[in-house]
mmCIF file of C-alpha atoms and ligand atoms in Angstrom:
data_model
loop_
_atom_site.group_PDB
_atom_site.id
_atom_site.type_symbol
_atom_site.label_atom_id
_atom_site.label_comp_id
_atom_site.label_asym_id
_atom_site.label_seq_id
_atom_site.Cartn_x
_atom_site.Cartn_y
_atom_site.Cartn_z
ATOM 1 C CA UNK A 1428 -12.292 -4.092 0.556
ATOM 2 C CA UNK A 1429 -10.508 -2.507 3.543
ATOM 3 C CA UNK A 1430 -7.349 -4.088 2.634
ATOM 4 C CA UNK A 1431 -7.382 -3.300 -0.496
ATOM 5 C CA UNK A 1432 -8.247 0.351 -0.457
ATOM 6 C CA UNK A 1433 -5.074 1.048 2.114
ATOM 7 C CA UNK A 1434 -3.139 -0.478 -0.496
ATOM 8 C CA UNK A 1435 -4.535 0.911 -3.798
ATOM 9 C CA UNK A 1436 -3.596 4.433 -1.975
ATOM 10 C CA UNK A 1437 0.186 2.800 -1.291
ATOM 11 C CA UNK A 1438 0.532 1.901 -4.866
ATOM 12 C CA UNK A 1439 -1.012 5.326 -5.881
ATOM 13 C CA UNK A 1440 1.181 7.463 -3.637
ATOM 14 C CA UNK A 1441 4.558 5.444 -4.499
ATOM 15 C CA UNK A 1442 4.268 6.186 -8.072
ATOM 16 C CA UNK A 1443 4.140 9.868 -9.250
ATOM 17 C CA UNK A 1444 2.834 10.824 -5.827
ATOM 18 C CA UNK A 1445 -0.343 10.775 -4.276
ATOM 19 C CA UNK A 1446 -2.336 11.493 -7.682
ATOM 20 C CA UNK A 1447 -4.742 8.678 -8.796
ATOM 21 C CA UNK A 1448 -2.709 7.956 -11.466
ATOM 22 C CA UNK A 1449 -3.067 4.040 -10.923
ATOM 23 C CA UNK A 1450 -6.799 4.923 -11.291
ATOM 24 C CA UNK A 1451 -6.063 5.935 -15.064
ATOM 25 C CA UNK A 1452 -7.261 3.181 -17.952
ATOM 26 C CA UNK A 1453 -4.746 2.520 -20.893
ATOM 27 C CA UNK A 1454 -5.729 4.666 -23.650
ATOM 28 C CA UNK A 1455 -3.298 5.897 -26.567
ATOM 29 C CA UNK A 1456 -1.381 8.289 -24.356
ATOM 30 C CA UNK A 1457 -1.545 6.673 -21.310
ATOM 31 C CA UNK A 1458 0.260 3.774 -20.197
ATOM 32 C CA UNK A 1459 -2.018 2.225 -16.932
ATOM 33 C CA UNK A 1460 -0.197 1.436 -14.182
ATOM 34 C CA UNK A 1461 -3.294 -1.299 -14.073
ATOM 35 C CA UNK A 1462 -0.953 -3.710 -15.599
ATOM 36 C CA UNK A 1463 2.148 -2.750 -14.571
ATOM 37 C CA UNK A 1464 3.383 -6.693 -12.295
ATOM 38 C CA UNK A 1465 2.971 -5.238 -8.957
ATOM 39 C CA UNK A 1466 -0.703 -4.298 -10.180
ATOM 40 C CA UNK A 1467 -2.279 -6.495 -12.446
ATOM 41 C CA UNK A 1468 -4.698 -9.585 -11.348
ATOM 42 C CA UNK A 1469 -4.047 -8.348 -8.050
ATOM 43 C CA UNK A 1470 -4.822 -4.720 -6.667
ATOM 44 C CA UNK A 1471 -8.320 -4.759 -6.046
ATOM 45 C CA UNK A 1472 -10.553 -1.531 -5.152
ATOM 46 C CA UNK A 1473 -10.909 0.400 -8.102
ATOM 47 C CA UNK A 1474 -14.912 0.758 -8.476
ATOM 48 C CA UNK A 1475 -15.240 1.691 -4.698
ATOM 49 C CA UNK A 1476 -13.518 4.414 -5.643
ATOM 50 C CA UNK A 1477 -15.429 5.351 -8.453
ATOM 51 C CA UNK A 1478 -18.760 4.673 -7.326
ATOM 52 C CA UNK A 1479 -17.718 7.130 -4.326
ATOM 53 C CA UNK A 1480 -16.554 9.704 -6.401
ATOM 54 C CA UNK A 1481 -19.586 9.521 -8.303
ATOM 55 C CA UNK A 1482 -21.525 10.092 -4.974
ATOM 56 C CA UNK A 1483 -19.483 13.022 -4.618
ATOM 57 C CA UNK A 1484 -19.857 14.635 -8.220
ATOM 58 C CA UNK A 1485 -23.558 14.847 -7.832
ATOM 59 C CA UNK A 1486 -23.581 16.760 -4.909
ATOM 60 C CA UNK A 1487 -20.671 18.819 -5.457
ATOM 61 C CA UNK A 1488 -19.417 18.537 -8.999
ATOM 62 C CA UNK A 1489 -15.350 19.513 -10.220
ATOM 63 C CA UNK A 1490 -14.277 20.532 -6.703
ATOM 64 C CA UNK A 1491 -12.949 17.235 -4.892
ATOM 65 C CA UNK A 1492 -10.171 14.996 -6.310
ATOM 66 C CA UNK A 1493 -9.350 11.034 -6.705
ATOM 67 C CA UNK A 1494 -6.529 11.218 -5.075
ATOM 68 C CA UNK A 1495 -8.103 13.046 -1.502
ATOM 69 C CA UNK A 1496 -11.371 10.209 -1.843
ATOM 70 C CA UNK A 1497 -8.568 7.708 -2.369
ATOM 71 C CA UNK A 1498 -6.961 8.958 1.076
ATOM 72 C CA UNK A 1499 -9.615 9.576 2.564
ATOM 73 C CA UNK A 1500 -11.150 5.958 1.941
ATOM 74 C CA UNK A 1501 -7.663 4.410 2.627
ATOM 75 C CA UNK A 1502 -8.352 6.241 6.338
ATOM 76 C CA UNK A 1503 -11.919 4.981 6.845
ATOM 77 C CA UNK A 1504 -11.307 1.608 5.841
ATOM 78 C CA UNK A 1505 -8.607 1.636 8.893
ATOM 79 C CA UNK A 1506 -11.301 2.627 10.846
ATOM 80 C CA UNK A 1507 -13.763 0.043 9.790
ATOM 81 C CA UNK A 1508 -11.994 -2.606 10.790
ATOM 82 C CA UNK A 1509 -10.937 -1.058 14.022
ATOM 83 C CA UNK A 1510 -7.668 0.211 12.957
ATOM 84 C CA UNK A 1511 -6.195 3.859 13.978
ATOM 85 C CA UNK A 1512 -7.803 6.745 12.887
ATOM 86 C CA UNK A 1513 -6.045 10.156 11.660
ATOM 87 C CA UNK A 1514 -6.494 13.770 10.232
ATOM 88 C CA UNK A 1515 -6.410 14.029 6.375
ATOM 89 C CA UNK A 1516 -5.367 17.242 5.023
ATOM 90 C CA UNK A 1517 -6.968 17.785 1.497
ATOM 91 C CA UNK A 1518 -5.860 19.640 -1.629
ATOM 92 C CA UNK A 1519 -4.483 16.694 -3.963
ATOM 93 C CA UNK A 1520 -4.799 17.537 -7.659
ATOM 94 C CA UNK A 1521 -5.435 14.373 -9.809
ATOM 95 C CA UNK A 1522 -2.704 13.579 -12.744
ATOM 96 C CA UNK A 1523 -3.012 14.014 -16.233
ATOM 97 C CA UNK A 1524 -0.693 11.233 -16.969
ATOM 98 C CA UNK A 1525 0.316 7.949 -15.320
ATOM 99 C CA UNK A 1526 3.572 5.659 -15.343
ATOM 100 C CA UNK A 1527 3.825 1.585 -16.047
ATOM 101 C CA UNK A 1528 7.536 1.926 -15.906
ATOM 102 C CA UNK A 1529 7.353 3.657 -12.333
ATOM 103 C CA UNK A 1530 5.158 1.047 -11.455
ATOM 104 C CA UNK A 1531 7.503 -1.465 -12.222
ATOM 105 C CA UNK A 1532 10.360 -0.110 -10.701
ATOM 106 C CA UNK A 1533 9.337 1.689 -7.239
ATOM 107 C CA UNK A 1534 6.997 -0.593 -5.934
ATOM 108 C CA UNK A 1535 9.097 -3.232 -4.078
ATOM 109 C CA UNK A 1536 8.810 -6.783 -4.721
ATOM 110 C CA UNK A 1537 7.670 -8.793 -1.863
ATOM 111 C CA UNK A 1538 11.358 -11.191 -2.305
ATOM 112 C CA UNK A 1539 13.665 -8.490 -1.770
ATOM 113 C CA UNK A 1540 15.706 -8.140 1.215
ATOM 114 C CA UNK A 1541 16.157 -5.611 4.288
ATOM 115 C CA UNK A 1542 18.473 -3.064 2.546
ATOM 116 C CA UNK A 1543 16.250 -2.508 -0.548
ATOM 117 C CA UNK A 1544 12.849 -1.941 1.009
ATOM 118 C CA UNK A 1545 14.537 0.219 3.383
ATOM 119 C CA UNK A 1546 16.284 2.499 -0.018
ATOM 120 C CA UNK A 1547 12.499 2.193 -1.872
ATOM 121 C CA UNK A 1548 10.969 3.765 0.896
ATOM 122 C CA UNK A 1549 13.564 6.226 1.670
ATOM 123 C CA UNK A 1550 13.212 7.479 -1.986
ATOM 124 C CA UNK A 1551 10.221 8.476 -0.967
ATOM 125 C CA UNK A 1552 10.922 10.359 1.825
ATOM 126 C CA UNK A 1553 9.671 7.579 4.458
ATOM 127 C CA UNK A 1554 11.768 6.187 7.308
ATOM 128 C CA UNK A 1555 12.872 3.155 8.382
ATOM 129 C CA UNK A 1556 10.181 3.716 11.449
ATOM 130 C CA UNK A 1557 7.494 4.351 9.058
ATOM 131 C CA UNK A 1558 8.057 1.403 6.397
ATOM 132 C CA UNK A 1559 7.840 -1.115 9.795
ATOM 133 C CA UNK A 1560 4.706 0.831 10.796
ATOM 134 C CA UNK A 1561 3.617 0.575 7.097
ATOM 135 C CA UNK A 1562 4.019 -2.986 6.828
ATOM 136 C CA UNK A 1563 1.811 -3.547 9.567
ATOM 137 C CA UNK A 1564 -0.980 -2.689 6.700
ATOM 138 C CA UNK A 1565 -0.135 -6.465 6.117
ATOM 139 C CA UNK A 1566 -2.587 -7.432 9.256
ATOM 140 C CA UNK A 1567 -5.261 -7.183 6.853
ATOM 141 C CA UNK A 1568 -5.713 -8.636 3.444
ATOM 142 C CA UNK A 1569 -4.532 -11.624 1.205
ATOM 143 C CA UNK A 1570 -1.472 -12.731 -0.706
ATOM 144 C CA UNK A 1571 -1.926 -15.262 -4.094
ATOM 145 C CA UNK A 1572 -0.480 -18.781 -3.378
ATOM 146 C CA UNK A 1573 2.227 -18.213 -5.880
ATOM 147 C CA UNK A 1574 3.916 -15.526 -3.530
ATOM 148 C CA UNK A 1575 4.607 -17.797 -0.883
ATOM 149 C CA UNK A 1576 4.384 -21.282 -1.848
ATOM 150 C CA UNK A 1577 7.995 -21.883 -2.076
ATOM 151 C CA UNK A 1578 9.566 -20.195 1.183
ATOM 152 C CA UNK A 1579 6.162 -21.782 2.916
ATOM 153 C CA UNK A 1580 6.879 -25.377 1.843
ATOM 154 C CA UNK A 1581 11.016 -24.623 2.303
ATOM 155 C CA UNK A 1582 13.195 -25.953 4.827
ATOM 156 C CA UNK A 1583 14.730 -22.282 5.733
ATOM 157 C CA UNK A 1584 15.610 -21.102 9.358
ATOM 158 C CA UNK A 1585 13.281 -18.154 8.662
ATOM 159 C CA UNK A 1586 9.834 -19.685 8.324
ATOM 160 C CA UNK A 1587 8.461 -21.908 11.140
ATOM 161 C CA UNK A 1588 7.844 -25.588 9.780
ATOM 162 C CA UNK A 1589 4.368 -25.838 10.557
ATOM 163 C CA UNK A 1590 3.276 -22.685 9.346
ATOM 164 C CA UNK A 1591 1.927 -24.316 6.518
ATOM 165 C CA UNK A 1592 -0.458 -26.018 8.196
ATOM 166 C CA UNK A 1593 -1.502 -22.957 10.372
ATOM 167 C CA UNK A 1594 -3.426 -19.493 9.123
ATOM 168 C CA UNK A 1595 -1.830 -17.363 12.068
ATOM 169 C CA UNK A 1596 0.596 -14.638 11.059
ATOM 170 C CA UNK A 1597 3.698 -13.250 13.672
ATOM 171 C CA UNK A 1598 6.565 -12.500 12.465
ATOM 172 C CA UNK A 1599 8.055 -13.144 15.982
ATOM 173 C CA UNK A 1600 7.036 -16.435 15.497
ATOM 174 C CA UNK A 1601 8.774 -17.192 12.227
ATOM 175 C CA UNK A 1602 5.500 -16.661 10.480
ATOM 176 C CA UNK A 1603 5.406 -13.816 8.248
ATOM 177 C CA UNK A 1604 3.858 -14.799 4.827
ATOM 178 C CA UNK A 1605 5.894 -12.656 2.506
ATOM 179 C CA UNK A 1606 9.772 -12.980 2.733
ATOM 180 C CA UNK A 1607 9.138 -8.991 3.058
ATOM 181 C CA UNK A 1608 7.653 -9.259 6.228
ATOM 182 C CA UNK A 1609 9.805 -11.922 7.587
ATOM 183 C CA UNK A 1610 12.710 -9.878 6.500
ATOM 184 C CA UNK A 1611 12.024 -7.098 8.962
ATOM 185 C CA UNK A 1612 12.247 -9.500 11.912
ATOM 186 C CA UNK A 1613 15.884 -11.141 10.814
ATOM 187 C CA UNK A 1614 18.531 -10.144 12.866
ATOM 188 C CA UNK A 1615 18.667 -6.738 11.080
ATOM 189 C CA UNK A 1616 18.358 -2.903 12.318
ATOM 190 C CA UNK A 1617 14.404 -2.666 12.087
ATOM 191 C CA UNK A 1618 14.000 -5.971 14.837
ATOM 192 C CA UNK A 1619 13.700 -3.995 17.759
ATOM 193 C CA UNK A 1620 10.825 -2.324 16.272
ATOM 194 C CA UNK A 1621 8.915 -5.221 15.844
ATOM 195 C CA UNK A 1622 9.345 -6.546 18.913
ATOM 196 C CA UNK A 1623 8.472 -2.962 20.377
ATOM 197 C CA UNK A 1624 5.118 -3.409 18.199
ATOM 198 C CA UNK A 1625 4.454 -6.606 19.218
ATOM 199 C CA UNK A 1626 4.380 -5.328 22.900
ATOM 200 C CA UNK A 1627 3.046 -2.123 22.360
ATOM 201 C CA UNK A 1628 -0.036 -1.963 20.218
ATOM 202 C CA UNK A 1629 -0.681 2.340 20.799
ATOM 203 C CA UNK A 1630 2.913 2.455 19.581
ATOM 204 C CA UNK A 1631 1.962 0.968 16.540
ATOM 205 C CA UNK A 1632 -1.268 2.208 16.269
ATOM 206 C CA UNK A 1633 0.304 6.055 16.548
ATOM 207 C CA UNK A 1634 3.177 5.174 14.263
ATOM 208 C CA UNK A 1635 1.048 3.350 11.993
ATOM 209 C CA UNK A 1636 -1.416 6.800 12.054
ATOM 210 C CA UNK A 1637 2.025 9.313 11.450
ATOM 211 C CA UNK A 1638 3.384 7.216 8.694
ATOM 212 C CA UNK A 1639 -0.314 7.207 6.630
ATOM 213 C CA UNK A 1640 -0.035 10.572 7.182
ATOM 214 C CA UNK A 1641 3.495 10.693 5.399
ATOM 215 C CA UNK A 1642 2.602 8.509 2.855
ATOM 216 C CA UNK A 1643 -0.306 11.110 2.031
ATOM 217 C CA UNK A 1644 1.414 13.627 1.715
ATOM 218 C CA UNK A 1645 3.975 12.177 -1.207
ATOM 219 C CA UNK A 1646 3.693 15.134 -3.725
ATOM 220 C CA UNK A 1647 2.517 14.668 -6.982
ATOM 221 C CA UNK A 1648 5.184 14.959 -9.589
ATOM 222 C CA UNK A 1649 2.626 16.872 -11.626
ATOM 223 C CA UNK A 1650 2.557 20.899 -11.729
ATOM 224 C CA UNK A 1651 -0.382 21.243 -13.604
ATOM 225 C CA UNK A 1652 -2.974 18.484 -11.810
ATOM 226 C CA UNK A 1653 -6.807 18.597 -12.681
ATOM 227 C CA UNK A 1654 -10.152 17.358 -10.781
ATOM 228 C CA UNK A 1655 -11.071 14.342 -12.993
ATOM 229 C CA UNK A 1656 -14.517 13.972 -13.663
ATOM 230 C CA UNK A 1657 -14.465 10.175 -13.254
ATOM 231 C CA UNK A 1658 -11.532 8.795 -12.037
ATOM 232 C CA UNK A 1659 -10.544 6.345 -14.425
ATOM 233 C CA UNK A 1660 -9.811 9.253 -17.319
ATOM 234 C CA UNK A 1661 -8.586 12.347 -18.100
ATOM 235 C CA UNK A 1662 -10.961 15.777 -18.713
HETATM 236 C C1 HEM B 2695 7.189 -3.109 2.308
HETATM 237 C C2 HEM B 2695 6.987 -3.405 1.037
HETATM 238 C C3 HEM B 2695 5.766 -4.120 0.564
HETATM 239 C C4 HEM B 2695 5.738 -5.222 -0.227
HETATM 240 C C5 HEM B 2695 6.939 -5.940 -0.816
HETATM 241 C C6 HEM B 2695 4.348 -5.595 -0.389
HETATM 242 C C7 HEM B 2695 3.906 -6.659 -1.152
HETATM 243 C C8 HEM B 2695 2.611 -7.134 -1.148
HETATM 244 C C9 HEM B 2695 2.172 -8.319 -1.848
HETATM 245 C C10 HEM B 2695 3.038 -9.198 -2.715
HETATM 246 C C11 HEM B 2695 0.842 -8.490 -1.564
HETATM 247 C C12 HEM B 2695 -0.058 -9.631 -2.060
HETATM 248 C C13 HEM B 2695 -0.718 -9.242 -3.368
HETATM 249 C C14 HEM B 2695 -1.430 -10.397 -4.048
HETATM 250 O O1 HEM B 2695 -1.282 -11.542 -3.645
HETATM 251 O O2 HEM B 2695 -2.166 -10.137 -5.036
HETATM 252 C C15 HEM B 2695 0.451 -7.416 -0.711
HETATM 253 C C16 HEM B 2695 -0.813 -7.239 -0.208
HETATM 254 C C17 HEM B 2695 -1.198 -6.170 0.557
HETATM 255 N N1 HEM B 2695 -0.423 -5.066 0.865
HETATM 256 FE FE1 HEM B 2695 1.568 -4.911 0.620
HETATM 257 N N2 HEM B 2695 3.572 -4.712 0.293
HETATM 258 C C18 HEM B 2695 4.388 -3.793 0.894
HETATM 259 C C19 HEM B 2695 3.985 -2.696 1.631
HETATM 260 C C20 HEM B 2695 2.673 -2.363 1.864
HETATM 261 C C21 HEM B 2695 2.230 -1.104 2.405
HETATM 262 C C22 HEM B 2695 3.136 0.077 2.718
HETATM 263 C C23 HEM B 2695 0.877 -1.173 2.516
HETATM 264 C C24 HEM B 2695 -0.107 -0.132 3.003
HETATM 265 C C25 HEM B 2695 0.162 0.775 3.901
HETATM 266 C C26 HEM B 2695 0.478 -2.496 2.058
HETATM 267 C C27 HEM B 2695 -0.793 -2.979 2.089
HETATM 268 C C28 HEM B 2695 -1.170 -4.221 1.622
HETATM 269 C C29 HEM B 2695 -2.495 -4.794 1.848
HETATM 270 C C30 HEM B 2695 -3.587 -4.189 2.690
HETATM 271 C C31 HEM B 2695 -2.516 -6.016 1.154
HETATM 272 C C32 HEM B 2695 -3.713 -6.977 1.006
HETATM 273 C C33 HEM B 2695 -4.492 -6.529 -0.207
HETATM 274 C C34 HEM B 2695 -5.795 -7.260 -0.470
HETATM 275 O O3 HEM B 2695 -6.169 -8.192 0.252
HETATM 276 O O4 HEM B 2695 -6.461 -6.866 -1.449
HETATM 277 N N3 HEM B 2695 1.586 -3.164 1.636
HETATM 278 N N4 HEM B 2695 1.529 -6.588 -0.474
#
């Protein structure tokens, strides 16, 4: 579950801001973000979440939001599997609404190239520094066959030929499993900071830490946000 609570809070905060809106069921107003492609059969999480906020309602009902247990569970489940540790600042209001279409079109897709992860996280106020560090998230976790079968099983100068047969992951090595991950390590402007990561674990560790942080901190395109009483609907 570590994994995938650090990314249900990605896929939270890159839509509509850090609000719990991917938390949100489909109901006749809202359109869940559950099914949106980047979502659906594959973000994982969602009852941790609710079975801590539930914890949390009985001993202190209306007061704390999705969205902080979701960053503050995306932090602890760093530090659970011995991962950097960092300072959440609270005060995130929970949506009212949620967006498929956002979904769809702000979460990058794990075949794009350099340039266009490096635009989807600027649009979100995150740097080139802190989408490497971010990526790093991809130390934990799994990817579904169908995301990597081809470039694993290709001939391409990017992928090492034996990785197939092999379960390590270094991008260094011509062995990152997503082409998103390879991508970073390609000849392009964000090499040197993998190769400083792969020397320098604090670095990444700190920069890993600073861009959470940022990634927090996304603000929620909602003026008017509420404490949900369960997280997976609206008051
Ligand atoms: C840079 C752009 C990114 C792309 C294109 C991307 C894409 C993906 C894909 C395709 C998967 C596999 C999903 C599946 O097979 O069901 C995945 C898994 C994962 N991603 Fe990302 N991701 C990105 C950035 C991030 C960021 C910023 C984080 C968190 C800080 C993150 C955390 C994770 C984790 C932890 C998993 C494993 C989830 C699990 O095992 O449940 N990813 N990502």
């Amino acid at each position: 579950m570590a994994a995938s609570l650090i990314r249900l809070h990605f896929h939270d905060c890159f839509v509509q801001g850090c609000d719990a809106s991917i938390l949100l069921d489909e109901t006749n107003s809202i359109q869940s973000e559950k099914t949106a492609f980047p979502n659906v059969n594959s973000v994982r999480g969602y009852d941790v979440i609710e079975a801590a906020k539930r914890d949390v309602e009985r001993v202190c009902p209306g007061v704390v939001s999705c969205a902080d247990i979701l960053t503050l569970a995306a932090r602890d489940a760093s530090v659970y599997v011995g991962g950097p540790t960092w300072t959440v600042r609270l005060g995130r209001m929970d949506s009212t609404t949620a967006s498929r279409s956002q979904a769809n079109t702000d979460l990058p897709s794990p075949f794009v190239g350099l340039d266009v992860l490096i635009s989807a996280f600027a649009n979100k106020g995150l740097s080139e520094t802190d989408m490497v560090a971010l990526s790093g998230a991809h130390t934990l976790g799994q990817a579904q066959c169908f995301l990597f079968r081809t470039r694993i099983n290709s001939n391409g100068t990017d992928i090492d030929r034996g990785f197939a047969s092999t379960k390590t992951q270094n991008l260094m090595q011509r062995k990152g499993l997503l082409q998103s991950d390879q991508v970073l390590f390609s000849g392009g402007s964000t090499n040197r900071l993998v190769s400083d990561y792969s020397r320098n674990p604090r670095l990444f560790a700190s920069d890993f830490a600073n861009a959470m942080v940022k990634m927090g901190e996304i603000p929620a395109a909602e003026q008017n946000g509420i404490i949900r009483r369960v997280c997976s609907a609206i008051n």
